Coordinates of C-alpha atoms and ligand atoms in Angstrom, one line a residue:
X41 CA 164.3 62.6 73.7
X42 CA 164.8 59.0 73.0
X43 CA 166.0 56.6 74.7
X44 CA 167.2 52.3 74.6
X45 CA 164.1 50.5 75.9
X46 CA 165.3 46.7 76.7
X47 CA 162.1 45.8 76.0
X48 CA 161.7 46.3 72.3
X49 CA 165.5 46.8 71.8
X50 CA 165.5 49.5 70.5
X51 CA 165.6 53.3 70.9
X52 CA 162.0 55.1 71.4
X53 CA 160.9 58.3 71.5
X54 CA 160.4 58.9 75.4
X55 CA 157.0 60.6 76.3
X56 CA 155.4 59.8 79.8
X57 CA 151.6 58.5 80.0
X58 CA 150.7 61.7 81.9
X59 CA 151.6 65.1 79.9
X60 CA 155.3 66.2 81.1
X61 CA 154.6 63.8 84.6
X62 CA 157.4 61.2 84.6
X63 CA 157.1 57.9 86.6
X64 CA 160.1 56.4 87.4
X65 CA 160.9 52.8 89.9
X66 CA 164.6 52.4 90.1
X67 CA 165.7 49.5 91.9
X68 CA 167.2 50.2 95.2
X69 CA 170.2 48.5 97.1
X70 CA 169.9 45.7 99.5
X71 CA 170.8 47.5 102.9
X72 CA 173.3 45.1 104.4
X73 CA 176.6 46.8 103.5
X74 CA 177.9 50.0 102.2
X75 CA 176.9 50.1 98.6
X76 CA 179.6 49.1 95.5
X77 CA 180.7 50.8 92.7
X78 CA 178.4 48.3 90.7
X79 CA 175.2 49.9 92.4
X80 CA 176.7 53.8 92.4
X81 CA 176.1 53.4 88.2
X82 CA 173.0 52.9 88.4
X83 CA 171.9 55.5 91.0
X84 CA 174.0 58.2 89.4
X85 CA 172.8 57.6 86.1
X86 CA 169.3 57.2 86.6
X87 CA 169.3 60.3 89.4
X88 CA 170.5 62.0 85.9
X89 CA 168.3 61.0 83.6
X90 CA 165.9 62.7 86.3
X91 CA 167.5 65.4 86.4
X92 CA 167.6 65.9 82.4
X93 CA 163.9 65.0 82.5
X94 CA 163.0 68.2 85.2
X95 CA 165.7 70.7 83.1
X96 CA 163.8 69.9 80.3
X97 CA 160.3 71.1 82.2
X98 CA 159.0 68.1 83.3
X99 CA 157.5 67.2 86.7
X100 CA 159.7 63.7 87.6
X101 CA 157.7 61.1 90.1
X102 CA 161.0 58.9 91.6
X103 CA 160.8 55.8 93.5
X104 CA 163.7 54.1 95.0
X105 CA 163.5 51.2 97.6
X106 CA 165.3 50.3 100.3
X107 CA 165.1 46.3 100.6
X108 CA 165.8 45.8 104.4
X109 CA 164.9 42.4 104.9
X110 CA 166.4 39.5 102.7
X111 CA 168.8 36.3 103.5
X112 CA 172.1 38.9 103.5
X113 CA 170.4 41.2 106.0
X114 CA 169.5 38.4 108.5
X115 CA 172.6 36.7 107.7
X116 CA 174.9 40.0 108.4
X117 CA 172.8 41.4 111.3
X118 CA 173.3 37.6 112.9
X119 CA 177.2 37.9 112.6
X120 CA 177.2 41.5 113.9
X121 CA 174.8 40.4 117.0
X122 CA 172.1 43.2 115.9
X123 CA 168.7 42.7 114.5
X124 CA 168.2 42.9 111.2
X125 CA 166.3 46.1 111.5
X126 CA 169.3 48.0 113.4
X127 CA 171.6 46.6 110.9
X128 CA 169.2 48.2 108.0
X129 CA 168.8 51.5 109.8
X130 CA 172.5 51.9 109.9
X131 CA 173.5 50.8 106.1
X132 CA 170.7 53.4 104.9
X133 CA 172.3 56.3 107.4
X134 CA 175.5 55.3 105.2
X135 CA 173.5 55.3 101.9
X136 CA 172.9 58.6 102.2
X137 CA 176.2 59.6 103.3
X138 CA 177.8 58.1 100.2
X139 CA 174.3 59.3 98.1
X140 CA 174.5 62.7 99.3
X141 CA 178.5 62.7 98.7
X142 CA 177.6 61.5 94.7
X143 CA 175.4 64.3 94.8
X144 CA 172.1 61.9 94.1
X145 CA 169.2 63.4 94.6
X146 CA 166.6 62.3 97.2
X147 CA 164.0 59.6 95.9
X148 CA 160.8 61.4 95.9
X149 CA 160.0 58.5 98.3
X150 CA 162.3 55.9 99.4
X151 CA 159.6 53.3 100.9
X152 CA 161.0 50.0 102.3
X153 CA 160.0 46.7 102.1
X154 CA 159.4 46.2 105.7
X155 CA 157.3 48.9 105.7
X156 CA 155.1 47.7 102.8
X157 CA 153.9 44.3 103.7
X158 CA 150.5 45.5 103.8
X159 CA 151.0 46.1 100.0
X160 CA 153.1 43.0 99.1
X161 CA 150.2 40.7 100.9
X162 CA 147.7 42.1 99.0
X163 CA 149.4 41.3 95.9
X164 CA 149.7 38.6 96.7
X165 CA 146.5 37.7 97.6
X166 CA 145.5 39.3 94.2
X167 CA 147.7 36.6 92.8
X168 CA 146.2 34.1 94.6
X169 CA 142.9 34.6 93.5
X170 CA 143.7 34.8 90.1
X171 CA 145.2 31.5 90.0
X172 CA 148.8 32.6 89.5
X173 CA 150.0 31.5 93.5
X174 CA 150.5 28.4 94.8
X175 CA 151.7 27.3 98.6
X176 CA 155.0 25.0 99.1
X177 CA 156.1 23.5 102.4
X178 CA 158.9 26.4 102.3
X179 CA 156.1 29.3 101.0
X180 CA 154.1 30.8 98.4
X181 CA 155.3 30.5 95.0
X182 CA 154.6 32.5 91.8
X183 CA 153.3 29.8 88.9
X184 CA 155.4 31.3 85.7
X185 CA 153.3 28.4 83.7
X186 CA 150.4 30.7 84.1
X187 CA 151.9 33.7 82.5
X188 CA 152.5 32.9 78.7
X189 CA 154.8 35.9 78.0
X190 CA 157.1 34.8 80.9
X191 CA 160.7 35.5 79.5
X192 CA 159.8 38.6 77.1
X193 CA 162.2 41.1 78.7
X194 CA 165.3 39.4 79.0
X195 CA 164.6 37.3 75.6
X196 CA 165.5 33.8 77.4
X197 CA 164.4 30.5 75.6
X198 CA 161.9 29.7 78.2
X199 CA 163.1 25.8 77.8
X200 CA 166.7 27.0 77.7
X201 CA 166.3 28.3 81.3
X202 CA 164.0 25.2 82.8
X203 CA 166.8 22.8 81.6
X204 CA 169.3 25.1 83.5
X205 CA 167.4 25.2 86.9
X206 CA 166.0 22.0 86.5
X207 CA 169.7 20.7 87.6
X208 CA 170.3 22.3 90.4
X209 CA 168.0 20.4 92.7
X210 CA 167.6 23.1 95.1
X211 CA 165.1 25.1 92.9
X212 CA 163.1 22.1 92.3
X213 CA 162.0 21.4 95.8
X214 CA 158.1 21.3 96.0
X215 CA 158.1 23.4 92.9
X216 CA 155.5 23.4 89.8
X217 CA 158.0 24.6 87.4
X218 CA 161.9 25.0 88.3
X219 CA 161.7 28.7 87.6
X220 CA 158.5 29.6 89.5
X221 CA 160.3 32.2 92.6
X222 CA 159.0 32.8 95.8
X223 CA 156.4 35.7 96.9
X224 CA 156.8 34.6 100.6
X225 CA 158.5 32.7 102.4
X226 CA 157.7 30.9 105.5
X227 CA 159.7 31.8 109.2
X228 CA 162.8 30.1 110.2
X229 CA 163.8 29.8 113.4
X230 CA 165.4 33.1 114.4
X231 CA 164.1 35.1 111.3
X232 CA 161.9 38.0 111.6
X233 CA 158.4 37.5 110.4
X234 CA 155.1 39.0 109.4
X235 CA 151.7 37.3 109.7
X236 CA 149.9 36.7 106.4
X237 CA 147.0 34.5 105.0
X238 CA 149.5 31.8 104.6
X239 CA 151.4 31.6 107.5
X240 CA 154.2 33.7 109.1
X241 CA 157.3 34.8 106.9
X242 CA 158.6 37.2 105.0
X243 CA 158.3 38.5 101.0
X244 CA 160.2 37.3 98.2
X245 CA 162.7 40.0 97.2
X246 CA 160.6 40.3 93.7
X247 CA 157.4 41.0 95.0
X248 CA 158.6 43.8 97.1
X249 CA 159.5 45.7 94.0
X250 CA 156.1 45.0 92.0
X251 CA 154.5 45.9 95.2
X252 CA 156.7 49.1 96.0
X253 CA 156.0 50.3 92.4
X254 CA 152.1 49.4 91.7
X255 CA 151.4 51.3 95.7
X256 CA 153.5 54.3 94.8
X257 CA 153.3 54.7 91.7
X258 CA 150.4 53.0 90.5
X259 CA 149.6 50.0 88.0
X260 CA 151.7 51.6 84.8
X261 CA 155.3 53.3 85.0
X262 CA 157.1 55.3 82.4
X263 CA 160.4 54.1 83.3
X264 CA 161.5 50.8 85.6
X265 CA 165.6 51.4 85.8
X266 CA 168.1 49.4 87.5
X267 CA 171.4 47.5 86.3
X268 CA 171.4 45.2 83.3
X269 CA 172.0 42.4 85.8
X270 CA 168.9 42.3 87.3
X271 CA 166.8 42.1 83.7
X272 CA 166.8 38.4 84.6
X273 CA 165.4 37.0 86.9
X274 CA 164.3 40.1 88.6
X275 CA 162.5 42.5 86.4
X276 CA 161.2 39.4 84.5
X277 CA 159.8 38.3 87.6
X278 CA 158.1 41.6 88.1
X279 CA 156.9 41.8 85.0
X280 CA 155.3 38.5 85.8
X281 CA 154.0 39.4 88.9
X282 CA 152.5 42.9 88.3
X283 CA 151.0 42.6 85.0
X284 CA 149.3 39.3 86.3
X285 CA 147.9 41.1 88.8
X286 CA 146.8 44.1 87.5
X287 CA 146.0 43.1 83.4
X288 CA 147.6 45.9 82.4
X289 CA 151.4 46.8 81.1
X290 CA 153.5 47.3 84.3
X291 CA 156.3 49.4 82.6
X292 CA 156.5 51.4 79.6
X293 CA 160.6 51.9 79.4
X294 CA 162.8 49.7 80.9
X295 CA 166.4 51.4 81.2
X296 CA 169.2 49.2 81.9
X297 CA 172.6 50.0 82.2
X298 CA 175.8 48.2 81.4
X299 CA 178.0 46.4 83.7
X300 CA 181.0 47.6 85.9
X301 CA 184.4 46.0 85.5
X302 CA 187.3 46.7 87.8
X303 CA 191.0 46.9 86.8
X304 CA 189.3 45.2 83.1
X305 CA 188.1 42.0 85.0
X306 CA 184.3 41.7 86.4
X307 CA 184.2 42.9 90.2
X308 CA 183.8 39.8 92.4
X309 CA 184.8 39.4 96.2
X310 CA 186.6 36.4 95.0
X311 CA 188.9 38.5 92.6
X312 CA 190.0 40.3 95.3
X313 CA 188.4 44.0 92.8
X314 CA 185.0 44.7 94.9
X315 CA 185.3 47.9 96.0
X316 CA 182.2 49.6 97.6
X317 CA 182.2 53.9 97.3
X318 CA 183.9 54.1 100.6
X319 CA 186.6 52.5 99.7
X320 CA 187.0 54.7 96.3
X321 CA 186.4 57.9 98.4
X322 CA 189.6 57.4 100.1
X323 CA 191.3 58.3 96.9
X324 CA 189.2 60.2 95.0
X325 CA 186.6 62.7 95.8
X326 CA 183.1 61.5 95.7
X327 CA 182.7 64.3 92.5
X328 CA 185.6 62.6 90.6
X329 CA 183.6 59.3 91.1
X330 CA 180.4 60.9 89.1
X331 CA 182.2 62.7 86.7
X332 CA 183.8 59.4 85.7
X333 CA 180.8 57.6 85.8
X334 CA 178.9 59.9 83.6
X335 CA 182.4 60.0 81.0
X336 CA 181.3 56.9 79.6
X337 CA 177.9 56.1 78.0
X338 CA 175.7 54.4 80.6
X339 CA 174.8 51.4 78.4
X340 CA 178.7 50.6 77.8
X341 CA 180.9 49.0 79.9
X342 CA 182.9 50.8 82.6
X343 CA 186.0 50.5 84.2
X344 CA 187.1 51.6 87.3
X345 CA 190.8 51.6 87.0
X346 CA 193.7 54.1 88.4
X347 CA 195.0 54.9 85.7
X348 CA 191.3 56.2 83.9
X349 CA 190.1 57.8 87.4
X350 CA 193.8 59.7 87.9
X351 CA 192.6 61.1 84.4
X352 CA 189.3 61.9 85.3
X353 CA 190.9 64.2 87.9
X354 CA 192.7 65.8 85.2
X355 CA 189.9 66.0 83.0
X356 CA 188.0 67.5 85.8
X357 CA 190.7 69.8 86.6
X358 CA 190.8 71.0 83.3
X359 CA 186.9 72.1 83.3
X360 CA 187.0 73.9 86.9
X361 CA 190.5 75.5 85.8
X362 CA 188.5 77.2 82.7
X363 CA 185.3 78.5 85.4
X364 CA 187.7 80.3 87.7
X365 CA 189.6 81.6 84.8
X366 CA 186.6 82.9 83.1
X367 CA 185.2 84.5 86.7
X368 CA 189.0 86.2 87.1
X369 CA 189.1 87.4 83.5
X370 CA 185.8 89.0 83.5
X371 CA 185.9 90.5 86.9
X372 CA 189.6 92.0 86.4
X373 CA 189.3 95.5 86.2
X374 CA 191.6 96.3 83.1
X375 CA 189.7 97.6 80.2
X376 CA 189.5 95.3 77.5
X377 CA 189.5 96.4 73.7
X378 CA 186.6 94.0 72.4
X379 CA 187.4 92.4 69.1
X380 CA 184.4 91.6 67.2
X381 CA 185.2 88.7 65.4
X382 CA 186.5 86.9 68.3
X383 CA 183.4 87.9 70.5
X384 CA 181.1 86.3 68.2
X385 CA 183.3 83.3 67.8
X386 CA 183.1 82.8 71.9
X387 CA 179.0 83.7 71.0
X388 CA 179.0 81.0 68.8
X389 CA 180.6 78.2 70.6
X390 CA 178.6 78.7 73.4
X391 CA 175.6 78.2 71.1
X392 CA 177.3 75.1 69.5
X393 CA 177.9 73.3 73.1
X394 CA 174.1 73.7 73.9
X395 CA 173.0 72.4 71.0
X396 CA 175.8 69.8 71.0
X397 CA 175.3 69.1 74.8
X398 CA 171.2 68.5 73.9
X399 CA 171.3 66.8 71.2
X400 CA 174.0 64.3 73.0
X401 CA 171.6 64.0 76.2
X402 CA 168.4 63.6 73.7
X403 CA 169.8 60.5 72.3
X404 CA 169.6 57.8 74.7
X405 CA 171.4 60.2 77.4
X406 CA 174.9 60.2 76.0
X407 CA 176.5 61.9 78.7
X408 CA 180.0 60.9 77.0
X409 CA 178.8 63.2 74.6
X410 CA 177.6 65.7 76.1
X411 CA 180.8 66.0 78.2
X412 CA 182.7 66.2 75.0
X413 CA 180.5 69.4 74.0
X414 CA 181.3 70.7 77.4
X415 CA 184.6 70.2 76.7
X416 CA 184.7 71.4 73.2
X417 CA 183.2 75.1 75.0
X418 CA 186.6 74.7 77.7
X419 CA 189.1 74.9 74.7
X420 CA 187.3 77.9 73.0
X421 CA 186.8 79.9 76.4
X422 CA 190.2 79.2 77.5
X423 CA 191.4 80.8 74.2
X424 CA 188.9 83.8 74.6
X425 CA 189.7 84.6 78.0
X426 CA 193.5 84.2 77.4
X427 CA 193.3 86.5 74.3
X428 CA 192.2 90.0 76.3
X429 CA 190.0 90.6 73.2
X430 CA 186.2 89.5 74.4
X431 CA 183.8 91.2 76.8
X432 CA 183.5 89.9 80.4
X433 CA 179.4 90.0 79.3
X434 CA 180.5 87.1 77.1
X435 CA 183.0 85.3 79.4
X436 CA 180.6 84.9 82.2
X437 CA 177.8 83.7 79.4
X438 CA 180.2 81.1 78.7
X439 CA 181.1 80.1 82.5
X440 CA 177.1 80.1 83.3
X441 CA 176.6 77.6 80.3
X442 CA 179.1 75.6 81.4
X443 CA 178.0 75.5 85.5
X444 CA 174.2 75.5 84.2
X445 CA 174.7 72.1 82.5
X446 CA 177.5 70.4 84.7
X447 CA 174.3 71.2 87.1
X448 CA 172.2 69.0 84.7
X449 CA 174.6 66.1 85.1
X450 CA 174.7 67.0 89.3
X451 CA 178.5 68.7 88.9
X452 CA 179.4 71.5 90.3
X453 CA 182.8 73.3 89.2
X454 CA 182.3 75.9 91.7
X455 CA 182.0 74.0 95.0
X456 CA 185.1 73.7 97.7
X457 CA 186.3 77.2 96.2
X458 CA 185.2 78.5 99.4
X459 CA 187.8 79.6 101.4
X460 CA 189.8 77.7 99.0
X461 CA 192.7 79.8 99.3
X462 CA 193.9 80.4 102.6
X463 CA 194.5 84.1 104.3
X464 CA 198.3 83.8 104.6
X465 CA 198.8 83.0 101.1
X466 CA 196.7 85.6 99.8
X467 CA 198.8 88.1 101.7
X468 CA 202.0 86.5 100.5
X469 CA 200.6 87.1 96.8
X470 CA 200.2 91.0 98.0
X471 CA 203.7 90.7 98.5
X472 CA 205.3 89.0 96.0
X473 CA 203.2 91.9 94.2
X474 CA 204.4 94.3 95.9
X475 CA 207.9 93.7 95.5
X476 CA 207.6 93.3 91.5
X477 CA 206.3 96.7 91.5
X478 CA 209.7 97.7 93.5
X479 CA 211.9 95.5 90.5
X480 CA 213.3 93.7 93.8
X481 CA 213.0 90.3 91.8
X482 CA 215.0 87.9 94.6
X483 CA 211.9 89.0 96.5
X484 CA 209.4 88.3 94.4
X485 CA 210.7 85.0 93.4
X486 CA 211.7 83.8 96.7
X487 CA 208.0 84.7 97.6
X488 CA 206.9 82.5 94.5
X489 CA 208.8 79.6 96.2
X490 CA 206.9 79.9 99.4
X491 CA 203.7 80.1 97.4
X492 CA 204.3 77.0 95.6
X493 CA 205.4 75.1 99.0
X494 CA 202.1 76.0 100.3
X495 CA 201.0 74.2 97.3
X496 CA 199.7 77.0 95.3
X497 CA 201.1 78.8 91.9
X498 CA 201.0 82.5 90.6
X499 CA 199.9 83.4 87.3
X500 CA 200.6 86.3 85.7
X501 CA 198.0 87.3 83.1
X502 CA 197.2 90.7 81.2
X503 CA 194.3 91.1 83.8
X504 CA 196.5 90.5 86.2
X505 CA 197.8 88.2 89.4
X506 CA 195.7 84.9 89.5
X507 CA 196.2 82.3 92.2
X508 CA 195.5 78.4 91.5
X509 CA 195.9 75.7 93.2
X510 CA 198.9 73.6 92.3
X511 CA 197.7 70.4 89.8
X512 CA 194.7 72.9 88.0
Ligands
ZN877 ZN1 163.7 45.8 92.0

């Protein structure tokens, strides 16, 4: 597999340090709200890449953080008259909801910042003692002049970015260098603190990272992930921080992915566009929401617009329509005259949309891709299941490929079918059956009618009656 490391900008062949071990940090939110759709890329993408990583046989090591104390925490708590700490507790309870909703996977560990002071002190003493760490009246700062290759991720003219902080006097307070960032920070009044060599305060939000990663995961990752917005200053800074410390390369891949645009304008509170996954989830499922997600390439753009999601649900539609049609088809019991040539036409598609699928996930995880193999194996089953002429050996080998890698991406075509159609209708389809049998038509039709109002439609196909819901 390759894939885009920001790094060298380019695309690499992916192996991990340790034979099929991945290590993989992914930046996790800031628990003071529900999360936005502008953090739900990131997670679903990267819980894919993950899960691409373990179908293809490989053991996956995955970090996420929660960072649960930080100026919006206190600041939030404060307003809502809780601590910072209940206010954290809550927002990851509702992480997970929405998490578990987007079907992402559970973090091998999700360790939290408050819980890893011991950790962040320490590097920070390491830093210290290296000569990299300096104390301010506010805190401990992290001395970028010290760390020549300061800037290598994000490719910023070093100068560039010093004539840009220098005017905005508030970073130059007490400061060696404008863009030197805090490790720790000393207590305000009314903050929570921890003791430390220093004095009592809190950790930067960098530092927490760096430390999160080097005590979980130890000095050298395979892959650090997170948005392409936090490439600069963040990731920079924990480049900075870690490899200072430790002497050795903190990250071998870093994965970014691209940004998240809402009705084709950036999301911003002040635009009146931010929508968190709550919001979304009020109008389409949380499944629609991945699908969508994983539609476009995770380096491009997105969009979050009606108009594209109301298509998604189509799309989506269109994929879980073919899985029940392929299940009904192959379980009718009306013998089926097998054609060859089309059999090994289905045979050969389904061989086509692995390879296709692979291939597309291989390079650089193109998802978009690799939903557009999926697809391509819809329109060929659809045919062969319509056309009475393949074996139901070969219609289910076609439904399994299709649920075995929707399950790679974290889709499942098959969930809410339970009890998906209700008692009372199915009776009313015995019916309606029923009364074809007897030629009394007006019965059968008027039965049709109900059907529909109970938001379902008949289907007659050579294999018989088949029920969907209305809109598949
Ligand atoms: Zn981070």
């Amino acid at each position: 597999m390759r894939i885009y490391n920001s790094m060298t900008r380019q695309k690499e062949e992916l192996t991990p340090l340790e034979d099929n071990h991945f290590k993989i940090y992914v930046c996790g939110p800031t628990v003071y709200d529900l999360f936005h759709i502008g953090n739900a890329r990131p997670f679903v993408t990267f819980d894919t890449l993950r899960r691409y990583l373990i179908w293809r046989g490989n053991e996956v090591s995955y970090i996420q953080n929660f960072t649960d104390i930080d100026d919006k925490v206190i600041i939030r708590a404060h307003s809502e008259g809780i601590t910072p700490k209940e206010l954290a507790e809550k927002m990851i309870d509702e992480y997970f909801k929405d998490a578990d909703g987007l079907n992402i996977m559970r973090a091998t560990k999700h360790p939290r910042a408050t819980e890893s002071i011991d950790d962040i002190i320490h590097l920070i003493s390491i830093l210290f003692d290296k000569g990299f760490a300096y104390t301010t009246d506010d805190g401990v700062y992290f001395s970028i002049d010290q760390f020549p290759s300061y800037g290598k991720l994000s490719g910023h003219k070093l100068d560039d970015l010093i004539a840009g902080a220098s005017e905005r006097v508030s970073e130059l307070e007490g400061k060696r260098n404008p863009l030197d960032f805090a490790l720790w920070k000393f207590k305000k009044e009314g903050e929570p603190f921890w003791a430390s060599p220093w004095g009592d305060g809190r950790p930067g939000w960098h530092i927490e990272c760096s430390a999160m990663s080097l005590a979980n995961l130890g000095e050298t990752v395979d892959i650090h992930a997170g948005g392409v917005d936090l490439q600069f200053p963040h990731h920079e800074n924990e480049i900075a921080q870690s490899e200072a410390a430790t002497g050795k390369p903190f990250v071998r891949y870093w994965v970014h992915n691209g940004f998240v645009n809402v009705n084709y304008e950036k999301m911003s509170k002040s635009l009146g566009n931010f929508f968190t996954v709550r919001d979304l989830v009020e109008h389409y499922p949380y499944h629609i929401l991945r699908f969508f997600i994983l539609q476009a390439h995770y380096r491009m753009p997105i969009n979050f617009s009606d108009d594209l999601l109301d298509a998604a649900v189509t799309s989506w539609q269109r994929i879980v329509s073919s899985v029940d049609l392929l299940s009904f088809v192959a379980n009718a019991s009306e013998k089926i005259e097998v054609d060859p040539a089309k059999e090994r036409e289905l045979t050969e598609e389904i061989a086509t949309c692995r390879f296709n699928w692979q291939k597309a996930m291989d390079d650089d995880l193109n998802t978009a891709d690799a939903i557009a193999a999926i697809f391509d194996l819809v329109r060929a089953a659809n045919t062969a299941a319509t056309s009475g002429a393949v074996s139901p050996e070969t219609l289910l080998s076609a439904r399994d490929t299709l649920i075995e890698l929707l399950d790679v991406l974290g889709l499942d075509p098959t969930a809410e079918k339970e009890d998906k159609i209700p008692d009372d209708v199915l009776t009313m389809v015995e019916e309606r059956t029923k009364a074809k049998k007897e030629r009394d038509f007006a019965t059968a039709d008027r039965i049709r009618d109900e059907i529909q109002a109970r938001g379902f439609k008949v289907e007659d196909t050579p294999q018989g009656v088949r029920v969907i819901p209305l809109g598949s």
